[in-house]
């Protein structure tokens, strides 16, 4: 008997509750699939493949494959929504099968906010193709024309009124040749029944009952637990270690060295020493008892204070041109009404709630891996290199991810598990602790920027110079790289929306003395912070309202093609005719969010509103933040409003949840001390000194409106993040007159 | 030998008494609802009820809970019917879901001791639970819903010490 229920009263409770505020017993309302299948559910042996993403069971149940990783964006639901809609599958006849790592799916790197953008069209076609086959099968059976047969909700109906269920048609349909993709009629938007709705996500019930399977919840195979001590400095290695005390701990079964990598870090493990034990606690205790002496290598001198000075010095002098129109330098040299500002932001760690974790089982001819990975094909390649096999021999099962944020697209943890399994011949689960995660990440880059602008007599920006310098992600792949890869600049720097006749954008070089990698929205974070803060600073200097000035500064409705200004720009890999940088859409989200927040209203003393807008991942977002700053400098974020135009969206509730969460993730940049280094070592270790937003740091209401759009789908997971810190800092300025140019905010409001 | 009740079943533990309850639950009993997030009482992912009160199982040695009644998310209700779980569904709170078992256990404990918390009391009680996906606004709203639902019916039976199933 449950300890929390009075079972004898339950009948009464249910019936009386239906008249109350909350309707009980409606778990499946909104239609979770009838056949609940967890992330590790295997395809049924009786199911036959209709195409890459759809398989049909004899009883009519449809298996839809999700080949992207689930990390809270509800991609498993979205993929099913798209396929089932076009297929006219009944929602309660659908199960989702999580695809393993396999190049046959094409790209599986769940990163860059592109799962829907890359896949929506082909998923629609695959669904529609099966619907077509069902109609054709029925037409053949009845000996009528296919045009007289329509398919709806798992049933084909003839114009005469007779009908057959999909279950009756499965074997006939599977014997037909699928039509070419371009011959398949897709639904009109007005006919969509799942796409563009807020339907409940398929894993919700598993999550609220504790049944969702994350990486550490994999029970088969039964694994030994490994906890690894890694070199504290990137590029360092173990000189020697003493495992005597560790081995004396009950439950510890082995101590194994993992070799340090050579060359660029890539996704290789850092090396170190693994304690292998029968349970997690013994492994943790064993690690505490282990003594290792380290050879730090060439990054042992990394010090964040010194590095910050170097970065600021770099942006103080001319650097390589990234984009140029007019003659900004000359005008600025002579200008009298000038605004000059330097911005700085530290390293950050993604810190997903679930620390990295993977289980591996080494066999002679293959390795099986179960991992919380965003990028299973990268696991295949990295594990293969680690154990000396071909990547086709690596079987990667993707579990639910307890958040990813970019950390889990780098599968060093899977390679550790595979290596240790190879060495022991046993199934091994590598469990990272929070300390491991904070101290061994691929960090969001530390950055400095310098901006100067001259304002004309109306306060408009007549010339604009902006320099950026940061430790580039390039260094993770190219040993010693100091210049950013093109994509790092195209995230919010090259595509600056300021409308001015004279603009010069420059990029400097900086070494990376740790592993650098992407974190939710990547370099958009610091670039949008600088640009959107600077525009608000210029508004103040010009004596204008922030929002009006922002609109005037980005200029009139137009398509901005920055490649016409001596710039390289790949537009997130998307065709610029399909996904132009459309200033009218940026203006629209600004106007919308101003409406939502009742911009311009009178506020009590100590309160302020701030606004910021930014296009990233082909999506337009504007955010308004309301804050209160007390006399003593205490910050309280009251509320936020966000307007987003992501083109066509699949699940409206998921989009809102992602935008709310992406906003709150953006608070990290403002309040966290960040990750700092001394003597090459990370100075933070857990949530007590690496601060992430808690409920007490967050607004209790983040109101989101999605701009209805028929434009092609763009990104959703990341674009709400970069606008948040500048909107927040602009609000702080409005509230108390303090301008934050260096993140984190720290004690700056107290001074 | 340490004895306690877990989700209504009596259990005995004879291993290392310094083992945190979290690892005992996860590694030995395969109750994987409680999650590991920090191991130092900073995040709340591992929250379980000890005699009806939310506690961080990652820092609680097994030796400290001798004779106690431990409840994990798996024992909070039979099939996700606790008002908190229902409110979580109603508001579609979870994103990745990793923190949510801890969040719900914390919320259930809050509502058991204070069935009608104010906005600030909710913030205070919940700020030890981190959600990196940023679902705080929905958690806050869901707790208010659950509070309303529980106020209308006597649903949750607060701690009655010594109850055995
Ligand atoms: S894991 Fe226990 S509080 Fe974080
Ligand atoms: S839902 Fe992902 S950490 Fe809370």
Coordinates of C-alpha atoms in Angstrom, one line a residue, chain A residues 214-407:
Chain A
X214 CA 19.4 8.4 -18.3
X215 CA 22.9 7.2 -18.8
X216 CA 23.5 6.1 -15.2
X217 CA 20.1 4.3 -15.1
X218 CA 21.1 1.7 -17.6
X219 CA 20.9 -1.6 -15.7
X220 CA 21.9 -4.0 -18.5
X221 CA 24.7 -4.9 -18.8
X222 CA 25.4 -4.9 -15.1
X223 CA 28.6 -2.8 -15.0
X224 CA 31.4 -2.1 -12.7
X225 CA 31.7 1.6 -11.8
X226 CA 34.8 3.6 -12.8
X227 CA 35.6 7.0 -11.4
X228 CA 38.6 8.7 -13.0
X229 CA 41.1 11.3 -11.7
X230 CA 42.2 13.3 -14.7
X231 CA 45.2 15.6 -15.2
X232 CA 44.2 19.0 -13.7
X233 CA 45.9 20.8 -16.5
X234 CA 45.1 20.3 -20.1
X235 CA 48.1 18.7 -21.8
X236 CA 49.4 17.3 -18.6
X237 CA 49.7 13.7 -17.6
X238 CA 50.3 11.4 -14.6
X239 CA 54.0 11.1 -13.7
X240 CA 53.4 8.4 -11.2
X241 CA 50.7 7.2 -8.8
X242 CA 50.3 5.1 -5.7
X243 CA 47.3 2.9 -5.7
X244 CA 48.0 1.0 -2.5
X245 CA 45.5 2.8 -0.3
X246 CA 42.9 2.9 -3.0
X247 CA 43.1 -0.8 -3.6
X248 CA 42.7 -1.4 0.1
X249 CA 39.2 0.1 0.0
X250 CA 36.5 -2.6 0.1
X251 CA 34.8 -2.9 -3.2
X252 CA 37.7 -1.5 -5.3
X253 CA 38.6 -4.1 -7.9
X254 CA 41.2 -2.4 -10.1
X255 CA 43.2 0.7 -10.7
X256 CA 44.0 1.5 -14.4
X257 CA 45.9 4.3 -16.1
X258 CA 44.3 5.9 -19.1
X259 CA 46.9 7.2 -21.5
X260 CA 47.1 11.0 -22.0
X261 CA 46.2 12.1 -25.5
X262 CA 48.6 13.6 -28.0
X263 CA 48.0 16.5 -30.5
X264 CA 44.9 18.6 -30.4
X265 CA 42.5 17.6 -27.7
X266 CA 39.6 16.7 -30.2
X267 CA 37.2 14.6 -28.2
X268 CA 39.9 12.3 -26.7
X269 CA 39.8 11.6 -23.0
X270 CA 42.3 13.7 -21.0
X271 CA 44.0 10.6 -19.6
X272 CA 44.5 9.9 -15.9
X273 CA 43.9 7.1 -13.5
X274 CA 40.7 5.1 -13.1
X275 CA 39.4 3.4 -10.0
X276 CA 37.2 0.5 -10.8
X277 CA 34.8 -0.7 -8.1
X278 CA 31.8 -2.8 -7.5
X279 CA 29.7 0.3 -6.6
X280 CA 29.9 4.0 -7.0
X281 CA 30.7 4.8 -3.4
X282 CA 33.6 2.5 -3.3
X283 CA 34.9 4.1 -6.5
X284 CA 34.6 7.6 -5.1
X285 CA 36.3 6.6 -1.9
X286 CA 39.0 4.8 -3.8
X287 CA 39.7 7.9 -5.8
X288 CA 40.1 9.9 -2.6
X289 CA 42.7 7.5 -1.4
X290 CA 44.7 7.6 -4.6
X291 CA 47.8 9.8 -4.8
X292 CA 49.0 11.0 -8.2
X293 CA 51.8 13.3 -9.1
X294 CA 51.3 15.2 -12.3
X295 CA 53.4 16.6 -15.1
X296 CA 51.5 19.7 -16.0
X297 CA 52.9 20.4 -19.4
X298 CA 52.8 23.7 -21.2
X299 CA 49.5 25.0 -19.9
X300 CA 50.6 25.0 -16.3
X301 CA 51.0 28.8 -16.4
X302 CA 47.3 29.5 -17.4
X303 CA 46.1 32.3 -15.1
X304 CA 42.8 34.0 -15.8
X305 CA 43.7 37.4 -14.5
X306 CA 46.8 37.7 -16.7
X307 CA 44.9 36.2 -19.6
X308 CA 42.2 38.8 -19.3
X309 CA 44.8 41.6 -19.6
X310 CA 46.2 40.0 -22.7
X311 CA 42.8 39.8 -24.3
X312 CA 41.9 43.4 -23.5
X313 CA 45.3 44.5 -24.9
X314 CA 44.6 42.5 -28.1
X315 CA 41.3 44.3 -28.8
X316 CA 42.9 47.7 -28.0
X317 CA 44.9 47.6 -31.3
X318 CA 43.9 46.9 -34.9
X319 CA 43.2 43.3 -35.9
X320 CA 42.3 41.4 -39.1
X321 CA 39.2 42.6 -40.9
X322 CA 36.1 40.5 -40.8
X323 CA 33.7 43.0 -42.4
X324 CA 34.1 46.5 -43.8
X325 CA 31.9 49.1 -45.3
X326 CA 32.7 52.8 -45.6
X327 CA 35.6 54.3 -43.6
X328 CA 34.9 53.8 -39.9
X329 CA 38.5 54.2 -38.8
X330 CA 39.0 57.7 -40.3
X331 CA 35.6 59.0 -39.1
X332 CA 36.3 57.7 -35.6
X333 CA 39.7 59.3 -35.5
X334 CA 38.2 62.7 -36.1
X335 CA 34.9 62.3 -34.2
X336 CA 34.0 64.4 -31.3
X337 CA 30.9 62.7 -30.1
X338 CA 32.2 59.2 -29.4
X339 CA 31.3 56.2 -27.3
X340 CA 34.0 53.7 -26.4
X341 CA 33.5 50.5 -24.4
X342 CA 35.3 47.3 -23.6
X343 CA 33.4 44.2 -22.7
X344 CA 34.7 41.0 -21.0
X345 CA 33.2 37.7 -20.2
X346 CA 34.8 34.7 -18.6
X347 CA 34.9 31.0 -19.4
X348 CA 31.7 29.1 -18.5
X349 CA 30.9 25.4 -18.0
X350 CA 27.8 23.9 -19.5
X351 CA 27.1 22.0 -16.3
X352 CA 24.2 19.9 -17.5
X353 CA 22.3 18.5 -14.5
X354 CA 23.3 15.0 -15.4
X355 CA 27.1 14.8 -15.4
X356 CA 28.7 12.9 -18.3
X357 CA 28.2 9.2 -18.0
X358 CA 28.6 6.1 -20.3
X359 CA 28.6 2.4 -20.1
X360 CA 30.7 0.3 -22.5
X361 CA 31.1 -3.4 -23.1
X362 CA 34.1 -4.5 -25.1
X363 CA 33.9 -7.6 -27.2
X364 CA 36.5 -9.0 -29.6
X365 CA 34.7 -7.8 -32.6
X366 CA 32.7 -4.8 -31.4
X367 CA 32.1 -2.4 -28.5
X368 CA 28.6 -1.7 -27.2
X369 CA 28.1 1.7 -25.7
X370 CA 25.2 3.3 -23.8
X371 CA 25.8 7.0 -23.4
X372 CA 24.1 10.3 -22.8
X373 CA 25.5 11.6 -26.0
X374 CA 24.4 14.4 -28.3
X375 CA 26.4 13.0 -31.1
X376 CA 26.5 9.2 -31.3
X377 CA 28.5 9.2 -34.5
X378 CA 31.2 11.1 -32.8
X379 CA 31.1 8.4 -30.1
X380 CA 31.6 5.8 -32.8
X381 CA 34.7 7.6 -34.2
X382 CA 36.2 8.5 -30.8
X383 CA 35.7 5.1 -29.3
X384 CA 37.0 3.3 -32.4
X385 CA 40.2 5.3 -32.2
X386 CA 40.6 4.6 -28.5
X387 CA 40.2 0.8 -28.9
X388 CA 41.7 0.4 -32.3
X389 CA 38.6 -0.7 -34.2
X390 CA 36.6 0.6 -37.1
X391 CA 33.8 2.9 -36.3
X392 CA 31.3 0.5 -37.8
X393 CA 32.2 -1.9 -35.0
X394 CA 31.0 0.6 -32.3
X395 CA 27.3 0.2 -31.3
X396 CA 26.1 3.4 -29.7
X397 CA 22.8 3.3 -27.8
X398 CA 21.6 6.8 -26.9
X399 CA 19.9 7.2 -23.5
X400 CA 17.9 10.1 -22.3
X401 CA 20.3 13.1 -21.7
X402 CA 19.9 15.0 -18.5
X403 CA 20.7 18.2 -20.4
X404 CA 23.5 18.5 -22.9
X405 CA 24.1 22.2 -23.8
X406 CA 27.0 21.2 -26.0
X407 CA 29.0 19.3 -23.4

